[in-house]
Every structure is written in C-alpha cells, then in structure tokens.
C-alpha cells in the first residue's frame, strides 16, 4: 500500500505531539464543541452508539499541522506545493482496497449507521464536511472536489453545488439530458489529497495526478461497487451513488462556511446513495470548519500568488495567505525588489482569484510577524503613492460587503481590491531604515551574568 | 411513522424551529434513533423552511 494515508498521517501527528486521544464516551452531539476546544488534532475513540467507529478532527487546523502533512517547515508550504504540483504522478488501479472491507448495498444502505455530527448552532442538519468527491464527464474526464453533504434520510443527503465548479458543470450537462450524475465520495483521505481536491485546477487537469505529485507517489484507486468510478483505496469510507436530475430544488444548509460565517438555506440537488463501503473499525473524519478548510485553502492561494509574481518577473522571498482572511481573500508577500517592482507585485497579487487585500514588503521584513508588517506600513507607505485600488473586480457572493442580495437572482457580484506597496520607496536612502541594535549584542550574553 | 417522528411532526406543526432546537428537545434519545425519525419526515417531504432557516410543517 501507499506510504501516505489517513492513518499514517494520524501517526505523523502523534509523533509530532499534535494528536490528542479522547477515550471517554462522547455523543455525536458533543463532537464539534469538543474538537473546537482542543489545542491539538483530536481522535475520539469511544463514540456512543457507534462501537465500531472512531472520529478524528482538526487534523490540519493550524499551519504547523499542515506543515506536518507537507513534510516541510511552516514558511515553505507554498513553495513545496508549487514545486510538487509541477510534477504530477498519475494514479494506479488496485484490485483490493481497505476502503471496501465492509459493504452496505441496496436496502442495507443506512447513513444513520455513520457517526455524523451536528457541527454548528445554525446548521440545517448533521453534516459530512470533509469529502473527496469524484465525478466523471465523457468529454472532460474525472474531476475531484470538496463538497459538503447534509443528512436528509438514511439514503440521501443534500450537496452544496451552488458555486461554479467542475462538478456543477458536469451535473448541469447530465441534467440537460435528464440523467443523474454518478458520483463517489471518499471520507478520510490524506490532507495532501484534500489539498489536491480543493485546488481550482483547469477542467482538464487531473486532481488525482496532482495528489500523486504532492504525495510523491501514485494515488492507489479501486473500482467502485455500483458506479463506474474509481476511489482512493486507502480511504476510511466511500459513499457511492448519483446526483438526482432534479436541479437546484432541495433545501440545504445553513452550514458554518469557510468564510467563518453561518450561511443561508440554499437550493441544491440531492445525492442518493446506492452503496456505502468502509474499513473495518473505520475512522470518520469531521473536517473542522472553518479552520481546516481555511488552512487547506491557504497553500493553494499562496502558490497562485507565487505563480503570479513569477509571471510578472518579480522574485518572491516569502508569501502567506492569512487564516484571518480564510486563506483566500488576502495575500502578504516579501520580495527581492528592483525599482518599480513593489507596484508590479501588488498588481500581480491582486489578480489572483478573489484576493482583495495585498501587502508587499521588502525581504528584510518577516511577514509572519505582525509588528514587522505594521512597522513597514508605518514607515514605507505614503497612502497617495503606495495604495492601489482596483475597482469592479470579480467577487464571491459569500462576502457580505459586496451586497450580492441587491443583484437579483443569478447576479454576479464585483468588488474593489486594495493593495499596499510597503517596500522602501524609490529615492529614499536605505540608510534611513537602519534598525536599532544594542551595543555589544553579538558578544555580550546574559547567561554569562546569571 | 415512528412515535418519535410523530412527536417531531407535532412540534413542527406548532411552530418553526431551528434544527438545533429540535435536537435539544431530544437529548435523551440515541442519536441514531433521532436521525432515523428525522429521515422519516424527510422521506414524506413535509419539512418546509422559513427565511431564518427554521423548519416547520404545514398542518394538513
């Protein structure tokens, strides 16, 4: 079997001192609140009413744990993602798979036998939040994405397909023919696979090969039991079924969104499940919103930022998408600057997806230190020269400040973007930024006087 | 319809309630049993939503 699986990642977290094990009995209605309070990733080993199951959560809800998944230092995540995603490895098909050790098919399908939690106060029901969703289109091939599932009945869930995505496109094409869209959902895969699934790749790009590149080994896939799709062999659980050709007609949500806001009721398709397979003694993965979603978004945004800077011929030194902006709406970068490149960098980063706030600094600023950033903004920025405002750019409905409710049904919002060039202005001598340094600091040590 | 599903139906015919309020009323019921009863209401397609996302059932 492959080296990198969900369980091997739990072992990696444990070895790094980042995994808490809770052995006392826990009810599914308690899981979310408990997971939110833990300062480590957490595995609940005794789930009331579900003796065969364990539940794991908050696996990548900090940058440190994401670095464990990537196998690199925290400030190298974006660079690792960029380098590895450039070397995709195609998946391979295997015959036997742990994810099919137990099979529930037809009338035996029962979602209530899975410990689905009620996660947030205003959620419309229990959710399966951490999914690796696979679909296929005869023309465009296999697609993988992440889509939340809301419990409806023992054989049905809602699925959020409101936002533009490849699976939504596939579903629309099937719907136009009056046909269901077969899909398969894997739960409990390595975070690198989740990163690949959340990557907004061009429609003909293989997320499965991207996952292989991030892993450094081919993702092993197995054929589903009831639909013509393949799923990751080492997943904890698989849901096989189809999106019914009913369009966007079933209520779904609210759910605690990745924007850290409780969402609205949405109208979405229904996922009817034909088969559930899972490991013996499976582990249910409760992706903790918003933090795990946001930390999974950050490397993707950061890598896009690096790419934009390189296309603009600007040399990046460091980059981060702060989790306060959900790893999605802001980018902060330091660069090795030549004259004028502060503005080039701002323009390049503002072009990334829905990023709406950018700060660019010189490479002497530690962009992970908010005091350093404040200092650079205070002393290297003139608002009339170094603030760049870009009006009328593409936006996301989920941002309340774009007032998308004023647009009417189907209206697409726009936003204004702000970039700050906090590099040393051209014409200002660098000597004026010489930092205070204590006399004798390099040779006089406090420990010698204790 | 199971006794629990009948109880849920009666409650939602009386007033619109958020899902968590319905859950809070039945904390003594095993989670799987609760989900099965909720699924019964979904299967007969009688659950409606108000503009706050609360569930209700129109009296027949």
mmCIF file of N, CA, C and O in Angstrom, chain A residues 185-241:
data_model
loop_
_atom_site.group_PDB
_atom_site.id
_atom_site.type_symbol
_atom_site.label_atom_id
_atom_site.label_comp_id
_atom_site.label_asym_id
_atom_site.label_seq_id
_atom_site.Cartn_x
_atom_site.Cartn_y
_atom_site.Cartn_z
ATOM 1 N N UNK A 185 -18.001 9.535 -3.091
ATOM 2 C CA UNK A 185 -17.452 10.420 -2.065
ATOM 3 C C UNK A 185 -16.534 9.608 -1.169
ATOM 4 O O UNK A 185 -16.960 8.617 -0.567
ATOM 5 N N UNK A 186 -15.266 10.011 -1.091
ATOM 6 C CA UNK A 186 -14.342 9.385 -0.138
ATOM 7 C C UNK A 186 -14.229 10.273 1.092
ATOM 8 O O UNK A 186 -14.132 11.495 0.981
ATOM 9 N N UNK A 187 -14.257 9.656 2.245
ATOM 10 C CA UNK A 187 -14.092 10.385 3.512
ATOM 11 C C UNK A 187 -12.926 9.742 4.259
ATOM 12 O O UNK A 187 -12.866 8.507 4.371
ATOM 13 N N UNK A 188 -12.013 10.581 4.765
ATOM 14 C CA UNK A 188 -10.853 10.047 5.464
ATOM 15 C C UNK A 188 -9.729 9.725 4.499
ATOM 16 O O UNK A 188 -9.371 8.562 4.321
ATOM 17 N N UNK A 189 -9.187 10.755 3.844
ATOM 18 C CA UNK A 189 -8.018 10.599 2.971
ATOM 19 C C UNK A 189 -6.919 11.510 3.507
ATOM 20 O O UNK A 189 -7.157 12.358 4.376
ATOM 21 N N UNK A 190 -5.709 11.350 2.986
ATOM 22 C CA UNK A 190 -4.588 12.164 3.461
ATOM 23 C C UNK A 190 -4.853 13.639 3.132
ATOM 24 O O UNK A 190 -5.420 13.942 2.078
ATOM 25 N N UNK A 191 -4.432 14.578 4.004
ATOM 26 C CA UNK A 191 -4.652 16.003 3.711
ATOM 27 C C UNK A 191 -4.071 16.448 2.382
ATOM 28 O O UNK A 191 -4.584 17.389 1.770
ATOM 29 N N UNK A 192 -3.020 15.795 1.905
ATOM 30 C CA UNK A 192 -2.470 16.172 0.592
ATOM 31 C C UNK A 192 -3.488 15.894 -0.509
ATOM 32 O O UNK A 192 -3.579 16.639 -1.489
ATOM 33 N N UNK A 193 -4.266 14.829 -0.344
ATOM 34 C CA UNK A 193 -5.329 14.533 -1.318
ATOM 35 C C UNK A 193 -6.418 15.606 -1.236
ATOM 36 O O UNK A 193 -6.970 16.024 -2.263
ATOM 37 N N UNK A 194 -6.720 16.034 -0.021
ATOM 38 C CA UNK A 194 -7.722 17.104 0.153
ATOM 39 C C UNK A 194 -7.222 18.407 -0.478
ATOM 40 O O UNK A 194 -7.998 19.159 -1.083
ATOM 41 N N UNK A 195 -5.914 18.676 -0.328
ATOM 42 C CA UNK A 195 -5.339 19.873 -0.955
ATOM 43 C C UNK A 195 -5.500 19.817 -2.467
ATOM 44 O O UNK A 195 -5.884 20.807 -3.102
ATOM 45 N N UNK A 196 -5.217 18.649 -3.039
ATOM 46 C CA UNK A 196 -5.355 18.496 -4.495
ATOM 47 C C UNK A 196 -6.809 18.683 -4.915
ATOM 48 O O UNK A 196 -7.102 19.316 -5.927
ATOM 49 N N UNK A 197 -7.720 18.143 -4.112
ATOM 50 C CA UNK A 197 -9.150 18.242 -4.448
ATOM 51 C C UNK A 197 -9.646 19.673 -4.366
ATOM 52 O O UNK A 197 -10.546 20.075 -5.110
ATOM 53 N N UNK A 198 -9.057 20.464 -3.454
ATOM 54 C CA UNK A 198 -9.534 21.837 -3.281
ATOM 55 C C UNK A 198 -8.851 22.800 -4.258
ATOM 56 O O UNK A 198 -9.224 23.964 -4.350
ATOM 57 N N UNK A 199 -7.864 22.320 -4.989
ATOM 58 C CA UNK A 199 -7.148 23.145 -5.960
ATOM 59 C C UNK A 199 -8.077 23.477 -7.126
ATOM 60 O O UNK A 199 -8.698 22.593 -7.705
ATOM 61 N N UNK A 200 -8.188 24.753 -7.448
ATOM 62 C CA UNK A 200 -9.055 25.172 -8.557
ATOM 63 C C UNK A 200 -8.303 24.988 -9.867
ATOM 64 O O UNK A 200 -7.844 25.950 -10.493
ATOM 65 N N UNK A 201 -8.185 23.744 -10.264
ATOM 66 C CA UNK A 201 -7.418 23.438 -11.471
ATOM 67 C C UNK A 201 -8.274 23.653 -12.708
ATOM 68 O O UNK A 201 -9.503 23.571 -12.639
ATOM 69 N N UNK A 202 -7.632 23.917 -13.873
ATOM 70 C CA UNK A 202 -8.388 23.932 -15.134
ATOM 71 C C UNK A 202 -9.129 22.608 -15.294
ATOM 72 O O UNK A 202 -8.675 21.566 -14.800
ATOM 73 N N UNK A 203 -10.260 22.622 -16.030
ATOM 74 C CA UNK A 203 -11.176 21.482 -16.040
ATOM 75 C C UNK A 203 -10.511 20.197 -16.532
ATOM 76 O O UNK A 203 -10.874 19.107 -16.105
ATOM 77 N N UNK A 204 -9.511 20.292 -17.410
ATOM 78 C CA UNK A 204 -8.887 19.080 -17.926
ATOM 79 C C UNK A 204 -7.655 18.649 -17.127
ATOM 80 O O UNK A 204 -6.949 17.725 -17.521
ATOM 81 N N UNK A 205 -7.399 19.327 -16.011
ATOM 82 C CA UNK A 205 -6.274 18.952 -15.147
ATOM 83 C C UNK A 205 -6.701 17.840 -14.197
ATOM 84 O O UNK A 205 -7.794 17.877 -13.644
ATOM 85 N N UNK A 206 -5.848 16.843 -14.011
ATOM 86 C CA UNK A 206 -6.179 15.727 -13.128
ATOM 87 C C UNK A 206 -5.797 16.039 -11.685
ATOM 88 O O UNK A 206 -4.615 16.115 -11.342
ATOM 89 N N UNK A 207 -6.814 16.182 -10.833
ATOM 90 C CA UNK A 207 -6.539 16.371 -9.410
ATOM 91 C C UNK A 207 -5.924 15.118 -8.805
ATOM 92 O O UNK A 207 -5.188 15.180 -7.819
ATOM 93 N N UNK A 208 -6.244 13.964 -9.401
ATOM 94 C CA UNK A 208 -5.679 12.705 -8.883
ATOM 95 C C UNK A 208 -4.172 12.660 -9.142
ATOM 96 O O UNK A 208 -3.397 12.213 -8.281
ATOM 97 N N UNK A 209 -3.739 13.131 -10.331
ATOM 98 C CA UNK A 209 -2.305 13.191 -10.619
ATOM 99 C C UNK A 209 -1.634 14.258 -9.758
ATOM 100 O O UNK A 209 -0.494 14.086 -9.312
ATOM 101 N N UNK A 210 -2.362 15.351 -9.503
ATOM 102 C CA UNK A 210 -1.831 16.388 -8.605
ATOM 103 C C UNK A 210 -1.621 15.819 -7.211
ATOM 104 O O UNK A 210 -0.590 16.052 -6.567
ATOM 105 N N UNK A 211 -2.603 15.030 -6.738
ATOM 106 C CA UNK A 211 -2.456 14.380 -5.419
ATOM 107 C C UNK A 211 -1.221 13.489 -5.422
ATOM 108 O O UNK A 211 -0.453 13.466 -4.442
ATOM 109 N N UNK A 212 -1.008 12.771 -6.522
ATOM 110 C CA UNK A 212 0.188 11.942 -6.627
ATOM 111 C C UNK A 212 1.459 12.777 -6.540
ATOM 112 O O UNK A 212 2.422 12.405 -5.860
ATOM 113 N N UNK A 213 1.453 13.914 -7.226
ATOM 114 C CA UNK A 213 2.618 14.794 -7.170
ATOM 115 C C UNK A 213 2.892 15.289 -5.760
ATOM 116 O O UNK A 213 4.035 15.303 -5.293
ATOM 117 N N UNK A 214 1.833 15.691 -5.070
ATOM 118 C CA UNK A 214 2.004 16.181 -3.696
ATOM 119 C C UNK A 214 2.491 15.066 -2.772
ATOM 120 O O UNK A 214 3.306 15.286 -1.882
ATOM 121 N N UNK A 215 1.986 13.843 -3.006
ATOM 122 C CA UNK A 215 2.414 12.703 -2.190
ATOM 123 C C UNK A 215 3.835 12.241 -2.541
ATOM 124 O O UNK A 215 4.524 11.668 -1.703
ATOM 125 N N UNK A 216 4.214 12.443 -3.814
ATOM 126 C CA UNK A 216 5.462 11.864 -4.286
ATOM 127 C C UNK A 216 5.311 10.392 -4.594
ATOM 128 O O UNK A 216 6.296 9.652 -4.737
ATOM 129 N N UNK A 217 4.086 9.932 -4.735
ATOM 130 C CA UNK A 217 3.792 8.541 -5.075
ATOM 131 C C UNK A 217 2.394 8.505 -5.682
ATOM 132 O O UNK A 217 1.553 9.352 -5.382
ATOM 133 N N UNK A 218 2.157 7.507 -6.525
ATOM 134 C CA UNK A 218 0.852 7.414 -7.187
ATOM 135 C C UNK A 218 -0.251 7.140 -6.170
ATOM 136 O O UNK A 218 -0.073 6.342 -5.240
ATOM 137 N N UNK A 219 -1.365 7.815 -6.358
ATOM 138 C CA UNK A 219 -2.550 7.536 -5.546
ATOM 139 C C UNK A 219 -3.140 6.206 -6.017
ATOM 140 O O UNK A 219 -3.357 6.006 -7.210
ATOM 141 N N UNK A 220 -3.374 5.290 -5.086
ATOM 142 C CA UNK A 220 -3.938 3.984 -5.452
ATOM 143 C C UNK A 220 -5.456 4.076 -5.430
ATOM 144 O O UNK A 220 -6.052 4.520 -4.448
ATOM 145 N N UNK A 221 -6.059 3.642 -6.546
ATOM 146 C CA UNK A 221 -7.505 3.752 -6.719
ATOM 147 C C UNK A 221 -8.111 2.363 -6.900
ATOM 148 O O UNK A 221 -7.453 1.453 -7.410
ATOM 149 N N UNK A 222 -9.359 2.213 -6.511
ATOM 150 C CA UNK A 222 -10.072 0.947 -6.694
ATOM 151 C C UNK A 222 -11.425 1.239 -7.324
ATOM 152 O O UNK A 222 -12.007 2.313 -7.098
ATOM 153 N N UNK A 223 -11.923 0.296 -8.113
ATOM 154 C CA UNK A 223 -13.223 0.491 -8.759
ATOM 155 C C UNK A 223 -14.337 0.457 -7.717
ATOM 156 O O UNK A 223 -14.308 -0.341 -6.781
ATOM 157 N N UNK A 224 -15.331 1.315 -7.922
ATOM 158 C CA UNK A 224 -16.494 1.310 -7.042
ATOM 159 C C UNK A 224 -17.331 0.048 -7.279
ATOM 160 O O UNK A 224 -17.203 -0.621 -8.305
ATOM 161 N N UNK A 225 -18.210 -0.242 -6.321
ATOM 162 C CA UNK A 225 -19.062 -1.436 -6.421
ATOM 163 C C UNK A 225 -20.271 -1.209 -7.327
ATOM 164 O O UNK A 225 -20.753 -2.142 -7.966
ATOM 165 N N UNK A 226 -20.793 0.015 -7.360
ATOM 166 C CA UNK A 226 -22.087 0.228 -8.029
ATOM 167 C C UNK A 226 -22.088 1.349 -9.059
ATOM 168 O O UNK A 226 -23.089 1.536 -9.745
ATOM 169 N N UNK A 227 -21.019 2.137 -9.124
ATOM 170 C CA UNK A 227 -20.941 3.189 -10.145
ATOM 171 C C UNK A 227 -19.611 3.066 -10.872
ATOM 172 O O UNK A 227 -18.644 2.506 -10.329
ATOM 173 N N UNK A 228 -19.556 3.588 -12.097
ATOM 174 C CA UNK A 228 -18.367 3.433 -12.925
ATOM 175 C C UNK A 228 -17.353 4.538 -12.601
ATOM 176 O O UNK A 228 -17.087 5.426 -13.417
ATOM 177 N N UNK A 229 -16.830 4.490 -11.400
ATOM 178 C CA UNK A 229 -15.846 5.460 -10.932
ATOM 179 C C UNK A 229 -14.810 4.726 -10.089
ATOM 180 O O UNK A 229 -15.063 3.614 -9.614
ATOM 181 N N UNK A 230 -13.661 5.363 -9.895
ATOM 182 C CA UNK A 230 -12.648 4.807 -9.003
ATOM 183 C C UNK A 230 -12.449 5.757 -7.827
ATOM 184 O O UNK A 230 -12.608 6.971 -7.964
ATOM 185 N N UNK A 231 -12.099 5.156 -6.674
ATOM 186 C CA UNK A 231 -11.962 5.936 -5.437
ATOM 187 C C UNK A 231 -10.638 5.574 -4.758
ATOM 188 O O UNK A 231 -10.081 4.493 -5.008
ATOM 189 N N UNK A 232 -10.128 6.457 -3.886
ATOM 190 C CA UNK A 232 -8.859 6.150 -3.208
ATOM 191 C C UNK A 232 -8.987 4.887 -2.350
ATOM 192 O O UNK A 232 -9.881 4.788 -1.490
ATOM 193 N N UNK A 233 -8.078 3.936 -2.600
ATOM 194 C CA UNK A 233 -8.186 2.630 -1.941
ATOM 195 C C UNK A 233 -8.009 2.714 -0.431
ATOM 196 O O UNK A 233 -8.577 1.904 0.308
ATOM 197 N N UNK A 234 -7.212 3.678 0.028
ATOM 198 C CA UNK A 234 -6.925 3.698 1.468
ATOM 199 C C UNK A 234 -7.832 4.660 2.251
ATOM 200 O O UNK A 234 -7.569 4.965 3.412
ATOM 201 N N UNK A 235 -8.921 5.102 1.612
ATOM 202 C CA UNK A 235 -9.869 5.969 2.338
ATOM 203 C C UNK A 235 -10.533 5.195 3.469
ATOM 204 O O UNK A 235 -10.536 3.960 3.487
ATOM 205 N N UNK A 236 -11.086 5.941 4.398
ATOM 206 C CA UNK A 236 -11.801 5.294 5.506
ATOM 207 C C UNK A 236 -13.191 4.846 5.086
ATOM 208 O O UNK A 236 -13.677 3.799 5.529
ATOM 209 N N UNK A 237 -13.861 5.633 4.248
ATOM 210 C CA UNK A 237 -15.254 5.345 3.900
ATOM 211 C C UNK A 237 -15.552 5.880 2.502
ATOM 212 O O UNK A 237 -14.992 6.900 2.092
ATOM 213 N N UNK A 238 -16.429 5.185 1.794
ATOM 214 C CA UNK A 238 -16.847 5.615 0.456
ATOM 215 C C UNK A 238 -18.380 5.617 0.387
ATOM 216 O O UNK A 238 -19.036 4.659 0.836
ATOM 217 N N UNK A 239 -18.939 6.685 -0.171
ATOM 218 C CA UNK A 239 -20.364 6.736 -0.492
ATOM 219 C C UNK A 239 -20.491 6.725 -2.003
ATOM 220 O O UNK A 239 -19.933 7.597 -2.677
ATOM 221 N N UNK A 240 -21.195 5.732 -2.536
ATOM 222 C CA UNK A 240 -21.407 5.650 -3.985
ATOM 223 C C UNK A 240 -22.872 5.964 -4.282
ATOM 224 O O UNK A 240 -23.757 5.532 -3.547
ATOM 225 N N UNK A 241 -23.106 6.687 -5.373
ATOM 226 C CA UNK A 241 -24.499 6.976 -5.708
ATOM 227 C C UNK A 241 -24.585 7.943 -6.863
ATOM 228 O O UNK A 241 -23.683 8.015 -7.699
#
